């Protein structure tokens, strides 16, 4: 794999995480527990879709085959998506959505903070812009984990279940393969393994404050970064890509 | 859940980046002040940098009663000394 290929692959991972999670959040539109929450979730979704556009445009540029952000978003199939499995998990109840968000936001925040110092100025710039948004996302999702965990008996039970159910998808966030390692070595990407401790620290402190118990470290479900996804992604893409597949290359 | 409490109403006041004072912009529901501020950010500011947000529980606001409008607000127009409009404010003083 050439450096250019690795960089393209790396950018797809960054953009696909934001794209798929942004899509998941947009599914909440009009269905949130409160009007204010509905707006907030949509705002987070819009932030993530905005980040996707920046990452994908850059990916298209790096690839140099004339694929723009739209082509990359709408005309790749599941096998070519590089998002982690965590973000494609279904919304479930509000607790599950917030647990997924919190796990991801905490990681995303730490990652972008590293990428802000990337040797690739284009990556550094997108990361700096995204970091402002993600800081806010993290503040919100962490807040909800605390409120639900330390809320009523019912909300505590749901939040604990959500954390237990999603835990096996968190391991993948910190695994480095040859692409991650090459990018980290060149000072372009982040050392993912090094993010694990700070992430755990933040998650542990939040769980404790929320009266929740973190599962024991265990088996991690993985594959998303290599295009091996859960059955959920196909359905997401069917929704997301329908129009572009039905009317390819239409202007909109 | 048997105890589904309605979130209380909050009034939102915002000072924009170059604004001089907080202006009432609307209201929203939130479980507490912290969440009310976060929600106000999403609903009313689109997270513009450099704004200041005040939230106050609607129940904390005392309002004047419309029926007392006359005695409260009818200005004593005949008493010119009550309307110090003929002073000139020096330029360098700025807004008063």
Short mmCIF file of C-alpha atoms in Angstrom, two decimals:
data_model
loop_
_atom_site.label_atom_id
_atom_site.label_comp_id
_atom_site.label_asym_id
_atom_site.label_seq_id
_atom_site.Cartn_x
_atom_site.Cartn_y
_atom_site.Cartn_z
CA UNK A 1 0.00 0.00 0.00
CA UNK A 2 1.46 3.36 -1.00
CA UNK A 3 1.42 6.35 1.30
CA UNK A 4 -1.27 7.93 -0.81
CA UNK A 5 -3.48 4.83 -0.54
CA UNK A 6 -3.02 4.70 3.20
CA UNK A 7 -3.93 8.35 3.51
CA UNK A 8 -7.06 7.82 1.41
CA UNK A 9 -8.02 4.86 3.58
CA UNK A 10 -7.39 6.84 6.74
CA UNK A 11 -9.56 9.74 5.55
CA UNK A 12 -12.39 7.35 4.69
CA UNK A 13 -12.34 6.05 8.24
CA UNK A 14 -12.61 9.55 9.63
CA UNK A 15 -15.40 10.56 7.30
CA UNK A 16 -17.39 7.33 7.49
CA UNK A 17 -17.58 7.47 11.28
CA UNK A 18 -19.06 10.94 11.07
CA UNK A 19 -21.34 10.10 8.15
CA UNK A 20 -22.90 6.98 9.62
CA UNK A 21 -23.33 8.43 13.10
CA UNK A 22 -24.74 11.63 11.60
CA UNK A 23 -27.23 9.52 9.67
CA UNK A 24 -28.21 7.56 12.77
CA UNK A 25 -28.83 10.78 14.70
CA UNK A 26 -30.91 12.21 11.88
CA UNK A 27 -33.25 9.24 12.31
CA UNK A 28 -34.28 10.79 15.63
CA UNK A 29 -35.61 13.90 13.93
CA UNK A 30 -39.11 14.52 15.26
CA UNK A 31 -38.96 11.53 17.62
CA UNK A 32 -36.89 12.83 20.53
CA UNK A 33 -38.23 12.88 24.08
CA UNK A 34 -38.51 16.69 24.00
CA UNK A 35 -38.55 19.41 21.38
CA UNK A 36 -35.33 20.94 22.72
CA UNK A 37 -33.62 17.57 22.58
CA UNK A 38 -34.82 17.08 19.04
CA UNK A 39 -33.09 20.28 17.98
CA UNK A 40 -29.94 19.40 19.86
CA UNK A 41 -29.68 15.94 18.27
CA UNK A 42 -30.26 17.43 14.83
CA UNK A 43 -27.55 19.99 15.50
CA UNK A 44 -25.08 17.27 16.40
CA UNK A 45 -26.10 15.34 13.29
CA UNK A 46 -25.54 18.43 11.15
CA UNK A 47 -22.13 19.01 12.71
CA UNK A 48 -21.12 15.46 11.88
CA UNK A 49 -22.43 15.63 8.32
CA UNK A 50 -20.49 18.87 7.89
CA UNK A 51 -17.32 17.13 9.06
CA UNK A 52 -18.07 14.28 6.67
CA UNK A 53 -18.18 16.68 3.75
CA UNK A 54 -14.77 18.07 4.62
CA UNK A 55 -13.15 14.66 5.15
CA UNK A 56 -14.71 13.15 2.03
CA UNK A 57 -13.77 16.06 -0.20
CA UNK A 58 -10.20 15.73 0.97
CA UNK A 59 -10.34 11.95 0.50
CA UNK A 60 -11.54 12.44 -3.07
CA UNK A 61 -8.73 14.90 -3.70
CA UNK A 62 -6.13 12.51 -2.29
CA UNK A 63 -7.51 9.62 -4.32
CA UNK A 64 -7.31 11.71 -7.47
CA UNK A 65 -9.88 9.73 -9.43
CA UNK A 66 -12.46 12.45 -9.72
CA UNK A 67 -14.71 11.21 -6.93
CA UNK A 68 -16.16 14.08 -4.94
CA UNK A 69 -17.81 13.90 -1.50
CA UNK A 70 -21.17 12.97 -3.01
CA UNK A 71 -19.79 10.16 -5.10
CA UNK A 72 -17.92 8.76 -2.12
CA UNK A 73 -20.94 9.00 0.16
CA UNK A 74 -23.59 7.73 -2.21
CA UNK A 75 -21.86 5.32 -4.52
CA UNK A 76 -19.83 3.08 -2.26
CA UNK A 77 -21.33 -0.14 -0.95
CA UNK A 78 -21.08 -1.49 2.60
CA UNK A 79 -17.89 -3.40 1.90
CA UNK A 80 -16.16 -0.11 1.03
CA UNK A 81 -17.30 1.74 4.14
CA UNK A 82 -14.68 2.14 6.83
CA UNK A 83 -16.64 3.29 9.87
CA UNK A 84 -16.24 1.54 13.23
CA UNK A 85 -19.06 -0.83 14.18
CA UNK A 86 -20.10 1.32 17.14
CA UNK A 87 -21.56 4.12 15.02
CA UNK A 88 -23.73 1.85 12.87
CA UNK A 89 -25.53 0.33 15.85
CA UNK A 90 -29.27 1.07 15.91
CA UNK A 91 -30.57 4.00 17.95
CA UNK A 92 -32.55 1.82 20.35
CA UNK A 93 -33.98 3.88 23.18
CA UNK A 94 -32.67 7.29 24.19
CA UNK A 95 -30.24 5.71 26.67
CA UNK A 96 -28.68 3.54 23.96
CA UNK A 97 -28.29 6.53 21.65
CA UNK A 98 -26.68 8.56 24.43
CA UNK A 99 -24.32 5.74 25.47
CA UNK A 100 -23.23 5.28 21.84
CA UNK A 101 -22.79 9.03 21.53
CA UNK A 102 -20.81 9.34 24.73
CA UNK A 103 -18.44 6.48 23.88
CA UNK A 104 -17.88 7.93 20.44
CA UNK A 105 -17.67 11.60 21.46
CA UNK A 106 -15.07 10.87 24.13
CA UNK A 107 -12.96 9.03 21.55
CA UNK A 108 -13.64 11.54 18.78
CA UNK A 109 -12.63 14.40 21.07
CA UNK A 110 -9.32 12.76 22.00
CA UNK A 111 -8.65 11.83 18.38
CA UNK A 112 -9.32 15.26 16.90
CA UNK A 113 -7.22 16.85 19.61
CA UNK A 114 -4.31 14.77 18.35
CA UNK A 115 -5.12 15.34 14.68
CA UNK A 116 -5.14 19.09 15.27
CA UNK A 117 -1.37 18.74 15.40
CA UNK A 118 -1.19 16.60 12.26
CA UNK A 119 1.72 17.21 9.91
CA UNK A 120 -0.81 17.30 7.10
CA UNK A 121 -2.11 20.86 7.28
CA UNK A 122 -5.41 19.93 5.64
CA UNK A 123 -6.10 17.31 8.29
CA UNK A 124 -5.03 19.65 11.07
CA UNK A 125 -7.42 22.29 9.81
CA UNK A 126 -10.47 20.02 9.58
CA UNK A 127 -9.66 18.53 12.98
CA UNK A 128 -9.41 21.97 14.59
CA UNK A 129 -12.78 22.94 13.19
CA UNK A 130 -14.36 19.65 14.22
CA UNK A 131 -12.87 19.74 17.69
CA UNK A 132 -14.92 22.79 18.64
CA UNK A 133 -18.10 20.97 17.72
CA UNK A 134 -17.11 17.68 19.28
CA UNK A 135 -16.22 19.37 22.57
CA UNK A 136 -19.83 20.43 22.72
CA UNK A 137 -21.12 17.00 21.68
CA UNK A 138 -19.13 15.41 24.47
CA UNK A 139 -20.42 17.88 27.02
CA UNK A 140 -23.99 17.00 26.07
CA UNK A 141 -23.69 13.22 25.82
CA UNK A 142 -21.72 13.02 29.04
CA UNK A 143 -24.38 15.10 30.73
CA UNK A 144 -27.11 12.72 29.58
CA UNK A 145 -25.21 9.64 30.77
CA UNK A 146 -25.01 11.29 34.20
CA UNK A 147 -28.64 12.31 34.23
CA UNK A 148 -30.01 8.97 33.11
CA UNK A 149 -27.57 6.87 35.12
CA UNK A 150 -28.24 8.86 38.26
CA UNK A 151 -31.91 9.54 37.48
CA UNK A 152 -34.81 7.24 38.22
CA UNK A 153 -34.61 3.50 38.75
CA UNK A 154 -35.91 2.99 35.22
CA UNK A 155 -33.48 5.40 33.58
CA UNK A 156 -30.59 3.89 35.53
CA UNK A 157 -31.54 0.41 34.36
CA UNK A 158 -31.79 1.52 30.74
CA UNK A 159 -28.46 3.37 30.81
CA UNK A 160 -26.70 0.40 32.41
CA UNK A 161 -28.19 -1.92 29.77
CA UNK A 162 -27.07 0.44 27.01
CA UNK A 163 -23.51 0.53 28.30
CA UNK A 164 -23.40 -3.25 28.68
CA UNK A 165 -24.78 -3.77 25.17
CA UNK A 166 -22.37 -1.39 23.43
CA UNK A 167 -19.23 -2.18 25.39
CA UNK A 168 -17.98 -4.83 22.98
CA UNK A 169 -17.88 -2.24 20.18
CA UNK A 170 -15.54 0.12 22.03
CA UNK A 171 -12.41 -2.02 21.66
CA UNK A 172 -12.26 -1.43 17.93
CA UNK A 173 -11.76 2.30 18.53
CA UNK A 174 -8.25 1.74 19.85
CA UNK A 175 -7.00 -0.96 17.53
CA UNK A 176 -4.32 0.04 15.05
CA UNK A 177 -3.73 -1.79 11.84
CA UNK A 178 -0.99 -1.07 9.29
CA UNK A 179 -2.84 2.00 7.99
CA UNK A 180 -3.16 3.59 11.44
CA UNK A 181 0.41 2.73 12.25
CA UNK A 182 1.77 4.16 9.02
CA UNK A 183 -0.18 7.38 9.51
CA UNK A 184 0.90 7.68 13.14
CA UNK A 185 4.53 7.04 12.22
CA UNK A 186 4.50 9.85 9.70
CA UNK A 187 2.91 12.23 12.18
CA UNK A 188 -0.20 12.52 10.03
CA UNK A 189 -2.52 10.35 12.09
CA UNK A 190 -2.91 9.63 15.77
CA UNK A 191 -1.59 6.75 17.85
CA UNK A 192 -4.93 5.09 18.63
CA UNK A 193 -3.62 2.82 21.35
CA UNK A 194 -2.39 5.88 23.24
CA UNK A 195 -5.94 7.22 23.37
CA UNK A 196 -7.22 4.22 25.30
CA UNK A 197 -6.09 5.25 28.77
CA UNK A 198 -7.41 8.83 28.65
CA UNK A 199 -10.65 7.51 27.15
CA UNK A 200 -11.04 4.92 29.88
CA UNK A 201 -10.29 7.55 32.49
CA UNK A 202 -13.04 9.80 31.21
CA UNK A 203 -15.54 6.98 30.77
CA UNK A 204 -14.76 5.48 34.16
CA UNK A 205 -15.11 8.79 35.98
CA UNK A 206 -18.41 9.48 34.24
CA UNK A 207 -19.77 6.00 34.96
CA UNK A 208 -18.81 6.32 38.60
CA UNK A 209 -20.50 9.68 38.94
CA UNK A 210 -23.56 8.29 37.17
CA UNK A 211 -23.68 5.30 39.58
CA UNK A 212 -23.10 2.94 36.64
CA UNK A 213 -20.84 -0.09 36.43
CA UNK A 214 -18.48 -0.54 33.50
CA UNK A 215 -18.30 -4.07 32.11
CA UNK A 216 -15.06 -6.00 32.49
CA UNK A 217 -12.70 -5.58 29.58
CA UNK A 218 -13.48 -8.46 27.29
CA UNK A 219 -13.83 -9.61 23.75
CA UNK A 220 -14.03 -6.78 21.23
CA UNK A 221 -16.18 -6.97 18.12
CA UNK A 222 -14.19 -5.61 15.20
CA UNK A 223 -14.14 -5.39 11.42
CA UNK A 224 -15.75 -2.08 10.49
CA UNK A 225 -12.46 -0.42 9.64
CA UNK A 226 -11.76 -3.15 7.12
CA UNK A 227 -15.23 -3.11 5.59
CA UNK A 228 -16.59 -6.08 7.56
CA UNK A 229 -19.78 -4.65 9.00
CA UNK A 230 -22.77 -5.73 11.02
CA UNK A 231 -26.02 -6.36 9.16
CA UNK A 232 -27.17 -2.84 10.08
CA UNK A 233 -24.99 -0.92 7.64
CA UNK A 234 -26.66 -2.30 4.52
CA UNK A 235 -30.01 -0.95 5.67
CA UNK A 236 -28.52 2.44 6.48
CA UNK A 237 -26.97 2.68 3.04
CA UNK A 238 -30.19 1.54 1.33
CA UNK A 239 -31.92 4.51 2.98
CA UNK A 240 -29.08 6.93 2.48
CA UNK A 241 -28.23 6.12 -1.11
CA UNK A 242 -31.59 5.27 -2.63
CA UNK A 243 -32.13 8.44 -4.64
CA UNK A 244 -28.61 8.61 -6.00
CA UNK A 245 -28.79 4.95 -7.03
CA UNK A 246 -32.18 5.45 -8.69
CA UNK A 247 -31.11 8.62 -10.52
CA UNK A 248 -27.33 8.46 -10.74
CA UNK A 249 -25.46 11.70 -11.34
CA UNK A 250 -28.52 13.89 -11.00
CA UNK A 251 -27.79 17.49 -9.99
CA UNK A 252 -29.35 18.55 -6.68
CA UNK B 1 -42.13 5.36 34.70
CA UNK B 2 -45.02 6.60 36.81
CA UNK B 3 -43.60 9.98 37.72
CA UNK B 4 -43.30 11.78 34.39
CA UNK B 5 -42.63 15.34 35.40
CA UNK B 6 -43.14 18.14 32.93
CA UNK B 7 -39.98 20.16 32.43
CA UNK B 8 -40.46 23.72 33.73
CA UNK B 9 -40.53 26.74 31.45
CA UNK B 10 -37.44 28.98 31.19
CA UNK B 11 -37.20 32.44 29.70
CA UNK B 12 -34.09 33.04 27.61
CA UNK B 13 -32.15 36.30 27.33
CA UNK B 14 -29.27 36.63 24.90
CA UNK B 15 -26.59 39.21 24.34
CA UNK B 16 -25.16 38.90 20.87
CA UNK B 17 -21.50 39.33 20.04
CA UNK B 18 -21.68 43.08 19.60
CA UNK B 19 -24.86 43.64 21.56
CA UNK B 20 -24.97 45.93 24.55
CA UNK B 21 -27.64 44.26 26.61
CA UNK B 22 -29.35 40.94 27.04
CA UNK B 23 -32.57 40.78 25.08
CA UNK B 24 -35.46 38.44 25.71
CA UNK B 25 -35.57 36.04 22.75
CA UNK B 26 -38.07 33.42 23.80
CA UNK B 27 -38.65 30.53 26.11
CA UNK B 28 -38.06 26.79 26.30
CA UNK B 29 -38.57 23.78 28.54
CA UNK B 30 -35.65 22.20 30.37
CA UNK B 31 -35.17 20.13 33.52
CA UNK B 32 -32.66 22.55 35.06
CA UNK B 33 -30.59 25.67 34.41
CA UNK B 34 -27.59 23.86 32.95
CA UNK B 35 -29.72 22.06 30.39
CA UNK B 36 -31.71 25.22 29.72
CA UNK B 37 -28.50 27.00 28.73
CA UNK B 38 -27.43 24.13 26.47
CA UNK B 39 -30.84 24.05 24.86
CA UNK B 40 -30.87 27.82 24.46
CA UNK B 41 -27.59 27.50 22.60
CA UNK B 42 -29.14 25.05 20.17
CA UNK B 43 -32.51 26.74 19.83
CA UNK B 44 -31.62 30.43 19.82
CA UNK B 45 -27.96 31.02 19.01
CA UNK B 46 -26.90 28.23 16.65
CA UNK B 47 -23.79 28.34 18.80
CA UNK B 48 -22.44 31.63 17.53
CA UNK B 49 -19.25 32.46 19.31
CA UNK B 50 -19.14 35.26 21.83
CA UNK B 51 -22.73 35.34 22.96
CA UNK B 52 -23.90 35.48 26.53
CA UNK B 53 -27.00 33.58 27.59
CA UNK B 54 -29.16 34.14 30.64
CA UNK B 55 -31.90 31.72 31.53
CA UNK B 56 -34.39 32.28 34.28
CA UNK B 57 -37.24 30.11 35.41
CA UNK B 58 -40.45 31.69 34.21
CA UNK B 59 -41.90 31.31 37.71
CA UNK B 60 -39.15 33.64 39.03
CA UNK B 61 -40.34 36.52 36.91
CA UNK B 62 -42.78 38.99 38.38
CA UNK B 63 -44.71 40.96 35.80
CA UNK B 64 -46.64 44.16 36.04
CA UNK B 65 -50.36 43.80 35.73
CA UNK B 66 -52.01 45.18 32.58
CA UNK B 67 -54.90 46.62 34.62
CA UNK B 68 -52.47 48.97 36.41
CA UNK B 69 -51.15 50.28 33.16
CA UNK B 70 -52.55 53.76 33.71
CA UNK B 71 -51.08 54.63 37.11
CA UNK B 72 -47.80 52.84 36.38
CA UNK B 73 -46.92 54.16 32.99
CA UNK B 74 -48.81 57.32 32.18
CA UNK B 75 -45.99 59.82 31.98
CA UNK B 76 -46.31 63.13 33.66
CA UNK B 77 -45.85 64.99 30.42
CA UNK B 78 -46.67 68.37 31.90
CA UNK B 79 -43.66 68.22 34.21
CA UNK B 80 -40.80 68.94 31.88
CA UNK B 81 -38.22 68.65 34.65
CA UNK B 82 -38.96 64.90 34.70
CA UNK B 83 -37.68 64.48 31.17
CA UNK B 84 -34.08 65.54 31.09
CA UNK B 85 -33.93 65.49 27.32
CA UNK B 86 -32.32 68.90 26.88
CA UNK B 87 -28.91 67.92 28.21
CA UNK B 88 -26.24 67.31 25.68
CA UNK B 89 -24.21 64.19 26.29
CA UNK B 90 -20.55 64.57 25.40
CA UNK B 91 -19.48 62.27 22.56
CA UNK B 92 -16.77 60.51 24.57
CA UNK B 93 -19.26 59.36 27.15
CA UNK B 94 -20.72 56.87 24.69
CA UNK B 95 -23.85 54.96 25.58
CA UNK B 96 -25.69 55.84 28.73
#
